[in-house]
Coordinates of C-alpha atoms and ligand atoms in Angstrom, one line a residue:
X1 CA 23.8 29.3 28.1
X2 CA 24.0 28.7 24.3
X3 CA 22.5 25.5 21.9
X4 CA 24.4 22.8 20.9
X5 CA 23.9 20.7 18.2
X6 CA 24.2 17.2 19.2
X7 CA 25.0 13.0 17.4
X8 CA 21.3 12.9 15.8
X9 CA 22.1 15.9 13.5
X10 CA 20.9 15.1 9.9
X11 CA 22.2 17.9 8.0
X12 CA 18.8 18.4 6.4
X13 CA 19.3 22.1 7.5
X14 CA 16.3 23.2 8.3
X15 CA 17.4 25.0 11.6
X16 CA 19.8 27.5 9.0
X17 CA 16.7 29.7 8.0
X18 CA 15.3 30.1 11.0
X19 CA 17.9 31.4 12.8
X20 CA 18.1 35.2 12.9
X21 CA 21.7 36.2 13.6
X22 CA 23.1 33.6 11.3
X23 CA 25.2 31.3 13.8
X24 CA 24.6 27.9 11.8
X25 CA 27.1 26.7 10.0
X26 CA 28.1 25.7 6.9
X27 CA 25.0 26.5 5.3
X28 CA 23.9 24.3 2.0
X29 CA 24.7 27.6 0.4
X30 CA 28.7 27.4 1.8
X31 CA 30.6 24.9 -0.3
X32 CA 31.6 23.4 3.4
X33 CA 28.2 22.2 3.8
X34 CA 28.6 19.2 0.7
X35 CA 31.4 17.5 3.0
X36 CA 30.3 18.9 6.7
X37 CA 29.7 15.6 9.2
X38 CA 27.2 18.0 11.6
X39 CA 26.5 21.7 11.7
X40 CA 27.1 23.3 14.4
X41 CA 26.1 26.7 16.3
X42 CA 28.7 29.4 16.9
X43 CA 28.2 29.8 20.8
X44 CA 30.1 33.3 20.5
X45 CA 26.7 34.7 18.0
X46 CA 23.7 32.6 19.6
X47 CA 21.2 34.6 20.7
X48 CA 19.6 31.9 22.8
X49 CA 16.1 32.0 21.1
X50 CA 15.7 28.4 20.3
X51 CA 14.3 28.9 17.1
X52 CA 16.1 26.5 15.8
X53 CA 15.3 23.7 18.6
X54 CA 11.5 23.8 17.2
X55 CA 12.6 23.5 13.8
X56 CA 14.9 20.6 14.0
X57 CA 13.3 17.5 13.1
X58 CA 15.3 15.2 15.0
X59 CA 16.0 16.7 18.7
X60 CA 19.3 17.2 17.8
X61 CA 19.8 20.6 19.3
X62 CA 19.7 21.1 23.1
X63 CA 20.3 23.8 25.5
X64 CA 23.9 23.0 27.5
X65 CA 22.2 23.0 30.6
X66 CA 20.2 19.9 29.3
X67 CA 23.2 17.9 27.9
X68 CA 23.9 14.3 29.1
X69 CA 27.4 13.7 30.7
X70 CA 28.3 12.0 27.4
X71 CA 26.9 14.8 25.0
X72 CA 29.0 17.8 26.7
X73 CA 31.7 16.4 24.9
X74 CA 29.6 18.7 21.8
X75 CA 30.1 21.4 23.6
X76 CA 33.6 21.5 22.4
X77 CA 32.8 19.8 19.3
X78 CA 30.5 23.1 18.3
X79 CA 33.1 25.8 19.2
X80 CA 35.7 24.6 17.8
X81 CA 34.3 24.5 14.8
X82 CA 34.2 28.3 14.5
X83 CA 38.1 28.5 15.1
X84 CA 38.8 28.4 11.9
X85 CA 35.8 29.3 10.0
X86 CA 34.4 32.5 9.1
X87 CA 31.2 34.3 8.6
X88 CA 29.7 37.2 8.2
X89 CA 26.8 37.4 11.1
X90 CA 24.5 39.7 8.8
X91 CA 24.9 37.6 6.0
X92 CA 21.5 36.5 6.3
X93 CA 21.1 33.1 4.3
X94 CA 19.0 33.9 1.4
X95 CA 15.4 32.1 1.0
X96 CA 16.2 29.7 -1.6
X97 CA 15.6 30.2 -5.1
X98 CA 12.3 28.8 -5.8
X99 CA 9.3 28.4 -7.8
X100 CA 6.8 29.3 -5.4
X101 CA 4.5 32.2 -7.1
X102 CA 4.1 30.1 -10.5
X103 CA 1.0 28.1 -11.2
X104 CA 2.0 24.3 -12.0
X105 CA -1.3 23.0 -12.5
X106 CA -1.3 19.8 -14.2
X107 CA 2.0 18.7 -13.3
X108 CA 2.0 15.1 -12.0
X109 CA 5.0 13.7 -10.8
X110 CA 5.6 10.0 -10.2
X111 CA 8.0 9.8 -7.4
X112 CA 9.9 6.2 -7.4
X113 CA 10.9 5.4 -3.7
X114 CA 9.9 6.4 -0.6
X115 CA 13.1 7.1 1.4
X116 CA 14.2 10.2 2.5
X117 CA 15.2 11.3 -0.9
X118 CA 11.7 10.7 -2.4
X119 CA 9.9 12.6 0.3
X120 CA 11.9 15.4 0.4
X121 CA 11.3 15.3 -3.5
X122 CA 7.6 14.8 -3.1
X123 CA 7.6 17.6 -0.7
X124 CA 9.7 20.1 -2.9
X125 CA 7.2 19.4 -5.7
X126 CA 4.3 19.7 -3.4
X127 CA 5.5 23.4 -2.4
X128 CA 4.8 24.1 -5.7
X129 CA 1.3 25.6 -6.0
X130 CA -1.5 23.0 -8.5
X131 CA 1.1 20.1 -8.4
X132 CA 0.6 16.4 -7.5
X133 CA 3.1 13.8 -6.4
X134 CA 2.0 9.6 -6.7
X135 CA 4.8 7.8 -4.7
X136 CA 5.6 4.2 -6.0
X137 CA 7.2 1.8 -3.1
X138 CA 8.1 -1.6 -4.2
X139 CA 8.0 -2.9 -0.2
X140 CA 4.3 -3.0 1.7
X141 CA 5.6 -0.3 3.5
X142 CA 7.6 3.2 3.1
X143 CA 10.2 5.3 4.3
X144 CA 13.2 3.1 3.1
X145 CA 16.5 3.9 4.4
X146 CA 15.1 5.3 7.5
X147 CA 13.1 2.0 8.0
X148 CA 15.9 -0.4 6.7
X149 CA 19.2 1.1 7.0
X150 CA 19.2 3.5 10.3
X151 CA 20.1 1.8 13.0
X152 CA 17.6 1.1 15.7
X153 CA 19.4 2.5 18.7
X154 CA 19.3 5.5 16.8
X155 CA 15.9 6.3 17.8
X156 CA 16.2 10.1 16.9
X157 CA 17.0 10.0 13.2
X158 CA 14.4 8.1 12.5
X159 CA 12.0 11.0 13.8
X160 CA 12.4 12.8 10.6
X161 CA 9.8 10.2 9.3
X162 CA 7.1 12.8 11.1
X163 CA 7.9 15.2 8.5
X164 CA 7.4 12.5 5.5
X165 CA 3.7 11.8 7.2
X166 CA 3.0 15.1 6.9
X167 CA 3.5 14.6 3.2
X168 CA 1.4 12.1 3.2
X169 CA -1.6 13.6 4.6
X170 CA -1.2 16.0 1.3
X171 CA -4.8 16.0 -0.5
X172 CA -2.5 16.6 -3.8
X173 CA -0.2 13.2 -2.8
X174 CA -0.4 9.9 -3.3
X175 CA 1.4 6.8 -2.0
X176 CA 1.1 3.2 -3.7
X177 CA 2.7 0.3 -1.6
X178 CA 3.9 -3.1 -3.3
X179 CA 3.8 -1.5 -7.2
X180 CA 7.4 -2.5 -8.6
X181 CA 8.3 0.0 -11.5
X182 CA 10.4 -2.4 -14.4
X183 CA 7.5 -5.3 -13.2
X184 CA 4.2 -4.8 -14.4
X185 CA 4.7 -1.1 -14.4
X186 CA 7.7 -0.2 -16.8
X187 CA 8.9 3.3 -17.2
X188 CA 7.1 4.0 -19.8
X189 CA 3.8 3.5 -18.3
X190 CA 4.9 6.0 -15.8
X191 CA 5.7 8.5 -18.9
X192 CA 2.2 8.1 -20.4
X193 CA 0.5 8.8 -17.0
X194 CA 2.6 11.7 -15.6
X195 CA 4.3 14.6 -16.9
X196 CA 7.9 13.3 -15.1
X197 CA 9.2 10.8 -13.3
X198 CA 12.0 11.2 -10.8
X199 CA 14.0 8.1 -9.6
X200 CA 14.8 8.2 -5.5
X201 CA 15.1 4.4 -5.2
X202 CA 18.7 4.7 -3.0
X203 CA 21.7 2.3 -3.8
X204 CA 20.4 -1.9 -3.2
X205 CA 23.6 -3.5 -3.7
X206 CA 26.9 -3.4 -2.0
X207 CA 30.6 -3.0 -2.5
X208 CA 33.2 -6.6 -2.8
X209 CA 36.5 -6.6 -1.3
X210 CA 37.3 -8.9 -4.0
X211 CA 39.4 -11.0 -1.9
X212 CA 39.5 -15.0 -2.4
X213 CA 37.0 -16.8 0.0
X214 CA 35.0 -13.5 0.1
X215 CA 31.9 -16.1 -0.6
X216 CA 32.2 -18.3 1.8
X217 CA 29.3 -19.0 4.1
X218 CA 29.9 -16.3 7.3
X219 CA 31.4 -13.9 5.1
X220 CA 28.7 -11.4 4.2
X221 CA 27.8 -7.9 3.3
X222 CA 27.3 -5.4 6.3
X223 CA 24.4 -3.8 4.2
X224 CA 22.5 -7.5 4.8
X225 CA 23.0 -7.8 8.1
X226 CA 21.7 -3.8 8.5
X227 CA 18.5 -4.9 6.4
X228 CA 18.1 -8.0 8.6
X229 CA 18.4 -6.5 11.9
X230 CA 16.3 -3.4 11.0
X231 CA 13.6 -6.5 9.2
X232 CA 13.9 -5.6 5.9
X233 CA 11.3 -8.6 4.3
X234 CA 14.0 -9.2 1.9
X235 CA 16.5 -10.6 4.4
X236 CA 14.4 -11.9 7.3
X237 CA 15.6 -15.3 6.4
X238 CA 18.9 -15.0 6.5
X239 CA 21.3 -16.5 9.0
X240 CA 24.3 -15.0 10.6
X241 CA 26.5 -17.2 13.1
X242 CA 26.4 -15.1 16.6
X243 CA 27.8 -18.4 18.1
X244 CA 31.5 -17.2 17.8
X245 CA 33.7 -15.3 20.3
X246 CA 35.3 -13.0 17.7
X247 CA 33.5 -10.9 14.6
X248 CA 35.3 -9.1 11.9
X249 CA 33.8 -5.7 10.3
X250 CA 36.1 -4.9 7.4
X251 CA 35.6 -0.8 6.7
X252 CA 35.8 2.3 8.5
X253 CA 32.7 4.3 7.6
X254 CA 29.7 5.1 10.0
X255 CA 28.1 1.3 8.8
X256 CA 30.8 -0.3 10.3
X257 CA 30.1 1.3 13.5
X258 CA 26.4 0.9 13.3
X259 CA 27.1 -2.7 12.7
X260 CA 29.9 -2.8 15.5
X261 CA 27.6 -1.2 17.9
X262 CA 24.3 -3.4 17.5
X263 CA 26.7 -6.1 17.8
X264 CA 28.1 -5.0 21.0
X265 CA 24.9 -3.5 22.7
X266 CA 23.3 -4.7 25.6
X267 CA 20.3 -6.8 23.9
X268 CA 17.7 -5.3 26.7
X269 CA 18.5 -1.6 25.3
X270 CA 17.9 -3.0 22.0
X271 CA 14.7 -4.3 23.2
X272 CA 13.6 -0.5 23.5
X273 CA 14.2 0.1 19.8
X274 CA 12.6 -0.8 16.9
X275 CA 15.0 -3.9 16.0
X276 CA 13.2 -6.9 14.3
X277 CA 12.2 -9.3 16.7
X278 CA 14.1 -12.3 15.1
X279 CA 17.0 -10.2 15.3
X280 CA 17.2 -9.3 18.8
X281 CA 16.4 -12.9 19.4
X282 CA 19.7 -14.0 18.2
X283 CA 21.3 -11.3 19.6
X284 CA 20.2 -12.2 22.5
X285 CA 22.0 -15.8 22.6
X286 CA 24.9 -14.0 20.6
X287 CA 28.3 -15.6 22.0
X288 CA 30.0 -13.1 20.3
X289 CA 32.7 -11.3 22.4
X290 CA 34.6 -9.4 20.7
X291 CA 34.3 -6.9 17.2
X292 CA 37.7 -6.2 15.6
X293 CA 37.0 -2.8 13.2
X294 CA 39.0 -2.9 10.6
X295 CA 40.2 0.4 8.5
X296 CA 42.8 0.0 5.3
X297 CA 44.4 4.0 6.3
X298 CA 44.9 5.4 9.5
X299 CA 42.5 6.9 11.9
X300 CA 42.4 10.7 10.6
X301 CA 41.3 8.8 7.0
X302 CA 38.5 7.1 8.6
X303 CA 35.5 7.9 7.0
X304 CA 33.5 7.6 10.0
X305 CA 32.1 10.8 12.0
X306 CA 33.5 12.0 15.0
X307 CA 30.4 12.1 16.8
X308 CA 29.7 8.2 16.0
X309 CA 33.1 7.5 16.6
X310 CA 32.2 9.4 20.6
X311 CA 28.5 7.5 20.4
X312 CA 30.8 4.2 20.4
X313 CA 32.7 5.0 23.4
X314 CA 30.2 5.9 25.6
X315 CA 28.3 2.4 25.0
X316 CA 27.3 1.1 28.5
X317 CA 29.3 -1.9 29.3
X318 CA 31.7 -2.5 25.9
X319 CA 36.0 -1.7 25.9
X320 CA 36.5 0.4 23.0
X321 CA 40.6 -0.1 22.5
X322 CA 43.3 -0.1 20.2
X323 CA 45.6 -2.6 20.3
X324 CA 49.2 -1.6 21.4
X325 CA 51.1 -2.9 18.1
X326 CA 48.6 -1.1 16.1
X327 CA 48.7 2.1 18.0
X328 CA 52.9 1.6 17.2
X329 CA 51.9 0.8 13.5
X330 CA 49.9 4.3 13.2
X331 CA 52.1 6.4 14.8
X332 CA 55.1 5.0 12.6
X333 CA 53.3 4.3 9.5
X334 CA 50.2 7.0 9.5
X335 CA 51.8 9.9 7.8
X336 CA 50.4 13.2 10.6
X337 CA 48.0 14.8 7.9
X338 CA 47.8 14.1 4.1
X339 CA 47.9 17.1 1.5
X340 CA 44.8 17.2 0.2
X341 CA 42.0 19.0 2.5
X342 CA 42.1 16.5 5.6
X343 CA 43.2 18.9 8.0
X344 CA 39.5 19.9 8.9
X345 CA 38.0 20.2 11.9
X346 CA 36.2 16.9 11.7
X347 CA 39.8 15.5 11.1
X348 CA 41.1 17.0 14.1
X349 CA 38.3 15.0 16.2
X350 CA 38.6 12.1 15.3
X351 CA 42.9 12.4 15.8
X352 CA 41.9 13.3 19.2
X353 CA 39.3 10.7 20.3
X354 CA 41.5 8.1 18.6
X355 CA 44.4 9.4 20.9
X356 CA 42.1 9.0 23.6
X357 CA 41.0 5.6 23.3
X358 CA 44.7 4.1 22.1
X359 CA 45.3 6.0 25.8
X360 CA 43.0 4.0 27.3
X361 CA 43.7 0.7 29.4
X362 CA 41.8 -2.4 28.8
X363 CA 38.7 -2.7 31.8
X364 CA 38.6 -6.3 32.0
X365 CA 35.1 -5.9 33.5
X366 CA 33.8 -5.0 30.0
X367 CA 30.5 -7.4 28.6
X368 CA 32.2 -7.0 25.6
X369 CA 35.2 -5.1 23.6
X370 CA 35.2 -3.6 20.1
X371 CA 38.9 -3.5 18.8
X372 CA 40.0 -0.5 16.4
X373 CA 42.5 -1.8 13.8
X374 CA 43.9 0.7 11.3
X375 CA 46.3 0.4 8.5
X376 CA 45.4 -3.4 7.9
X377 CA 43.4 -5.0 4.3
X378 CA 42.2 -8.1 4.2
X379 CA 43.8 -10.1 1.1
X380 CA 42.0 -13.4 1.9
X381 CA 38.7 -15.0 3.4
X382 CA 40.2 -18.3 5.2
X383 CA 38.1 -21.7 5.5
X384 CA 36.8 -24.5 3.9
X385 CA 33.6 -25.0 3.8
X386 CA 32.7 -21.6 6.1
X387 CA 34.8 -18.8 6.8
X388 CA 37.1 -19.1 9.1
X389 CA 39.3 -15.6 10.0
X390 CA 40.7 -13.4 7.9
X391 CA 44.7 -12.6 6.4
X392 CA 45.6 -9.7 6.5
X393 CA 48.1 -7.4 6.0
X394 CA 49.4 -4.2 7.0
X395 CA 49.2 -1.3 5.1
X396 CA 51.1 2.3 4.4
X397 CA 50.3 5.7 3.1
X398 CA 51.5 6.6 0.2
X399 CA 50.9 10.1 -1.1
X400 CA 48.4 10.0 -4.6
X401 CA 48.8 13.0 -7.4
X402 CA 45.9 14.1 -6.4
X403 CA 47.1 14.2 -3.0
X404 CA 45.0 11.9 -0.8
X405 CA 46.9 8.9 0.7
X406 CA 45.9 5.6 -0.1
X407 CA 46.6 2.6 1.2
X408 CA 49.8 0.0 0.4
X409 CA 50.8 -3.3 1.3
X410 CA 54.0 -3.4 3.1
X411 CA 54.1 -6.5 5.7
X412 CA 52.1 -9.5 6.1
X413 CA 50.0 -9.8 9.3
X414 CA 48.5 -13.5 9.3
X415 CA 45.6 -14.7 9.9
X416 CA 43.1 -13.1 12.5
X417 CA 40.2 -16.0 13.4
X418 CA 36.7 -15.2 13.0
X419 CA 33.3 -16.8 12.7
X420 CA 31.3 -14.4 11.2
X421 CA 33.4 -11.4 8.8
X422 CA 31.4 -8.7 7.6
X423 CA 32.4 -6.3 4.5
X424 CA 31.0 -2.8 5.1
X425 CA 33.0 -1.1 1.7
X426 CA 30.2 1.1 0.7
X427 CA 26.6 0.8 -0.8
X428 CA 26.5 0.2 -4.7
X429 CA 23.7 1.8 -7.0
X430 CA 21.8 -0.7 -9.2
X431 CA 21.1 -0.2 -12.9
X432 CA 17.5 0.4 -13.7
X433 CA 15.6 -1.6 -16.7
X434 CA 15.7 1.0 -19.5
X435 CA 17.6 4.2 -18.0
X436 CA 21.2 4.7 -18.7
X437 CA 23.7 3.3 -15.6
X438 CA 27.1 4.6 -14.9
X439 CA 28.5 1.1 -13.7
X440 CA 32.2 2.6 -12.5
X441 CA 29.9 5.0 -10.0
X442 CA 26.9 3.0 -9.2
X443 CA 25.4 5.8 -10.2
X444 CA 22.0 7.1 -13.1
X445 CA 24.2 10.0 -14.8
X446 CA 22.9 13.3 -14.2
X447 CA 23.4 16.6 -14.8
X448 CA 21.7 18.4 -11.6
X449 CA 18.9 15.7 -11.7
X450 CA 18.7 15.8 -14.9
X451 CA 18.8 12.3 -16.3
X452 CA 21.6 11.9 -19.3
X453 CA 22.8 9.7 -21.9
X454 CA 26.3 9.1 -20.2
X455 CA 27.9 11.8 -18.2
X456 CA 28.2 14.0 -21.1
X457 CA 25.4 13.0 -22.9
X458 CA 21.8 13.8 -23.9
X459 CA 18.8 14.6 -21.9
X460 CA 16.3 11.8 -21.2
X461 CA 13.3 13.4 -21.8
X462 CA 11.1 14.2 -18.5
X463 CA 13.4 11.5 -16.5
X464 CA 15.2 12.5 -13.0
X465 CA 16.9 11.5 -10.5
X466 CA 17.7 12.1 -6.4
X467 CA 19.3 10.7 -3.4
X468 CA 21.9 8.4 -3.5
X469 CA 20.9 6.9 -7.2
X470 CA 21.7 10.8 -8.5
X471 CA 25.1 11.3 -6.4
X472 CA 26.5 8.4 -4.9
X473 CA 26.1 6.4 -1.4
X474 CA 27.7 9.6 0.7
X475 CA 26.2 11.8 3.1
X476 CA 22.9 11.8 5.7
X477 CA 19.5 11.6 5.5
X478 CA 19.3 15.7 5.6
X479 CA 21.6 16.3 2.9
X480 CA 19.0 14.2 0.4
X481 CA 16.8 17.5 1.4
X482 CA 19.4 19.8 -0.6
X483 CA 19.9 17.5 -2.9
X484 CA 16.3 16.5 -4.1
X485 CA 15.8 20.4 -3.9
X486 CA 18.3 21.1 -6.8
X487 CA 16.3 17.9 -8.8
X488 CA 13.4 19.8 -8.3
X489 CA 14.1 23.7 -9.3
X490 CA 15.4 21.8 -12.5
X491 CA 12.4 19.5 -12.9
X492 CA 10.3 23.2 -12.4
X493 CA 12.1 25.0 -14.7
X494 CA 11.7 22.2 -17.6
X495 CA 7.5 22.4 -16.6
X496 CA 7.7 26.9 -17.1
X497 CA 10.0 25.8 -20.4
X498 CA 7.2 23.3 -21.9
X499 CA 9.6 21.0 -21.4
X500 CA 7.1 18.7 -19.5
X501 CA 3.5 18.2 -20.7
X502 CA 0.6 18.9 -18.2
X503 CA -1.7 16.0 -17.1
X504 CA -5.1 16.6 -16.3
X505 CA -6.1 13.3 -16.7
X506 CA -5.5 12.0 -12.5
X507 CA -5.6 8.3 -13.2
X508 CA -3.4 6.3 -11.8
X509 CA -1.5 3.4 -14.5
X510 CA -1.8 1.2 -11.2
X511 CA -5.8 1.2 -11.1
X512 CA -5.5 0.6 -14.6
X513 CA -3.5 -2.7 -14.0
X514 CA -6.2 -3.3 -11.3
X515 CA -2.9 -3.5 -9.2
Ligands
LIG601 P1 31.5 5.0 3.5 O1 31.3 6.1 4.5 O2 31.8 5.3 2.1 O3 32.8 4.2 4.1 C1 33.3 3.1 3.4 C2 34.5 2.6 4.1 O4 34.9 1.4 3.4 C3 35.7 3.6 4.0 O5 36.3 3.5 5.3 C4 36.6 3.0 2.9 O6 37.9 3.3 3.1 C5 36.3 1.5 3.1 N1 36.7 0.7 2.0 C6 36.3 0.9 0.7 N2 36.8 -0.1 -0.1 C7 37.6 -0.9 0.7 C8 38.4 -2.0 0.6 N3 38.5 -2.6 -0.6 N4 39.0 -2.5 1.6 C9 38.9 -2.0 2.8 N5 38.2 -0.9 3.1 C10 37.5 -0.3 2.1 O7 30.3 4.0 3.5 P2 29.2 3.6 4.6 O8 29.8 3.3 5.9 O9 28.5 2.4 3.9 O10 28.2 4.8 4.7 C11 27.5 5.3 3.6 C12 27.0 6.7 3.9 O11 26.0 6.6 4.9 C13 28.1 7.6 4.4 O12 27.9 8.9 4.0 C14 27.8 7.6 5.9 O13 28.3 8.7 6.7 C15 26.3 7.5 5.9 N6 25.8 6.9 7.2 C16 25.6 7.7 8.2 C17 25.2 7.2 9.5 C18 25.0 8.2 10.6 O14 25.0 9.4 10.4 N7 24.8 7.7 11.8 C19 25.1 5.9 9.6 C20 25.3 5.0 8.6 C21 25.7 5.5 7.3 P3 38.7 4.4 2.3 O15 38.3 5.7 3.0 O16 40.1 4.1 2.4 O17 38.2 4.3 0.9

């Protein structure tokens, strides 16, 4: 018997300590751990004490004798990890450098956001003895990206919110719903009131193709349709044509397979999820048969995960295939491994489950099909007054100087038909009234959470930054934990420095407002 680290994995890392021979890997110490899809447990070191199982905070690790047919396939997944990767078993990790025996009495930090990256903030700061955390949400209710941008079916990750309402029963925290910071509370109302502020507000906005017609009623940003099906209030309004036999999700990242799978699901599993009921509604008359996945590179580019890439093949009921003249276009045209670091195991997974499902006969019996295209862009949205389909056109690798392969034109495909086409290119940071914006990266600049003037620039006094705002729309929730950790040793260290001035005074600038 050994654990097994299964899909719902969030990387927040919290099983590494607690394991005393060391067989989690990467750590957040091991400069594999910034780019890792999963951890994983060596089976060859696992002492079978299922520490680890307690600690994890969403049931992703399981003992192999409790694995589903469909989540043996992590059995494999885990070992293989450790062909190539080395340890040293009594390497120990070491307890994180910390703050924990200083007094910080009279530091008040407001928290903007209340996503993943603001708790784990609120709860670094919180470890730290005589501090107080005030959390400002801008929705009526908290939690964010776990609320609005997880997918329902993925009922798991969204347990981690049990650790953010421990935060909140905190006597030393406070949580204000519907208070808009840059409305009637501007930054600077934040800087009189508390001794920092630390920005965890996420990325809003969303990548363009920048294709003609990309406007065009039916053409829309995947990001919308995630924040209307999970009932963000912002988009409960909107509209999206479920009437057509074909749907179009340009990108290969793990939104484009959240989006493909809600799409494809069986509405009655939905049902057992926390989906917005307006959105299973129209799922539920959806005509839609078919979801064609479109990537611009090749299947071991895909930025997708291996194990969402496996989720999506075990869906009860749907054809996950790859068309024959696509599966001759990648093996042609997909160079076998580019030169930069690709070759990893998480590479070598997804080359073999793409192999497997390009193997794969059509079942004809499917409710519906989801199609895997690869090495195609879309260079137009067609239609007049509504979109229409898409043209596209096939793509190469060509080799960058850094290495990576990007994608080329080389032959024009046509037009593929569509009724609804959805863009899921990334998430896009939004610049904040009166804090410095790097616009090429979506991103506040920072130097460790630091807020700066400009990538190289100056300090902003008592100003921070974590979560996707600080580094960019990459990773899982877990990895905000690490990354709102290093915000806060920083933000510490500025309080010891007298960096940061104490504030006794505990009123809040929102019962001043009479907010
Ligand atoms: P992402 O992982 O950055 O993927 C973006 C995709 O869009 C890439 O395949 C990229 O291709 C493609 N792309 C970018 N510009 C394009 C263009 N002009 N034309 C065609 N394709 C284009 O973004 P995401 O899917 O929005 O996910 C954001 C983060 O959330 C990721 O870290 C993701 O893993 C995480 N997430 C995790 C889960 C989960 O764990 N279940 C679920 C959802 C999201 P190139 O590689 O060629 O640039």
């Amino acid at each position: 018997m050994t654990f097994i680290i299964t899909q719902s994995c969030c990387n927040d890392a919290s099983c590494v300590p607690v394991c005393p021979v060391n067989c989690i890997h990467p750590r957040p110490d091991d400069p594999a751990f910034a780019t890792a899809d999963m951890l994983y447990i060596d089976p060859a070191t696992c002492i079978e004490c299922g520490a680890c199982v307690d600690e994890c905070p969403v049931e992703a690790i399981k003992p192999d004798y409790e694995l589903s047919d469909a989540e043996k396939w992590y059995v494999d997944a885990n070992a293989g990890f450790f062909e190539d990767f080395s340890y040293d078993a009594d390497d120990l990790p070491h307890e994180p450098v910390s703050h924990s025996s200083g007094d910080f009495s009279g530091l008040r930090v407001a928290v903007v956001g209340s996503g993943p990256a603001a708790f784990y903030t609120a709860a670094h700061i919180l470890a730290a003895r005589g501090t107080e955390v005030e959390m400002y949400e801008r929705l009526d209710k908290p939690f964010g990206l776990i609320r609005h941008g997880v997918a329902p079916d993925h009922v798991r990750t969204r347990q981690v919110v049990s650790g953010f309402e421990n935060t909140m029963r905190n006597s030393r925290f406070r949580l204000h719903l519907g208070v808009e910071i840059g409305g009637r509370l501007t930054h600077e109302d934040l800087l009189r009131h508390y001794s920092a502020v630390v920005y965890a507000v996420g990325a809003q906005g969303d990548r363009a193709l920048d294709v003609p017609g990309e406007e065009l009623p039916g053409s829309h940003a995947a990001t919308e349709f995630v924040a209307w099906y999970n009932g963000h209030p912002d988009y409960a309004d909107r509209t999206f044509d479920l009437g057509c036999e074909r749907v179009v999700v340009v990108g290969n990242g793990n939104v484009a397979l959240d989006v493909a799978r809600v799409l494809a699901a069986d509405p009655e599993d939905l049902a057992e999820t926390e989906i917005a009921e307006h959105s299973l509604a129209a799922l539920r008359e959806s005509k839609v048969e078919e979801i064609v996945v479109v990537g611009r590179r090749g299947p071991r580019q895909a930025a997708y995960t291996p194990s969402e890439f496996h989720s999506l093949m075990e869906l009860p009921g749907v054809d996950v295939v790859v068309d024959p003249d696509d599966a001759a276009a990648v093996a042609a045209l997909a160079v076998a491994k580019d030169t930069a670091d690709t070759d990893s195991w998480s590479v070598r997974l997804k080359a073999d489950l793409y192999a497997n499902v390009a193997a794969r006969t059509p079942d004809p019996s499917a409710r519906k099909r989801i199609v895997l295209r690869y090495l195609a862009s879309p260079v137009e949205v067609v239609g007049n007054d509504t979109a229409t389909g898409v043209r596209m056109v096939r793509n190469k690798l060509v080799g960058g100087q850094d290495g990576a392969l990007r994608a080329e034109p080389c032959e024009e495909l046509g037009v593929m038909e569509a009724g609804l086409i959805l863009r899921s290119v990334g998430y896009r940071g939004n610049a904040l009234p009166g804090l410095p914006f790097d616009d090429a990266r979506g991103v506040i600049p920072n130097h460790g959470g630091r807020v700066t003037e400009g990538t190289a620039g100056e300090v902003v006094e008592r100003t921070y930054v974590a979560g996707w705002i600080k580094r960019g729309p990459r990773g899982f929730i877990g990895s905000n934990k690490t990354c709102a950790g290093e915000t806060v040793f920083h933000l510490l260290q500025d309080f010891q420095d007298g960096k940061l001035p104490p504030r006794p005074d505990r009123t809040s600038p929102v019962e001043m407002l009479g907010a």
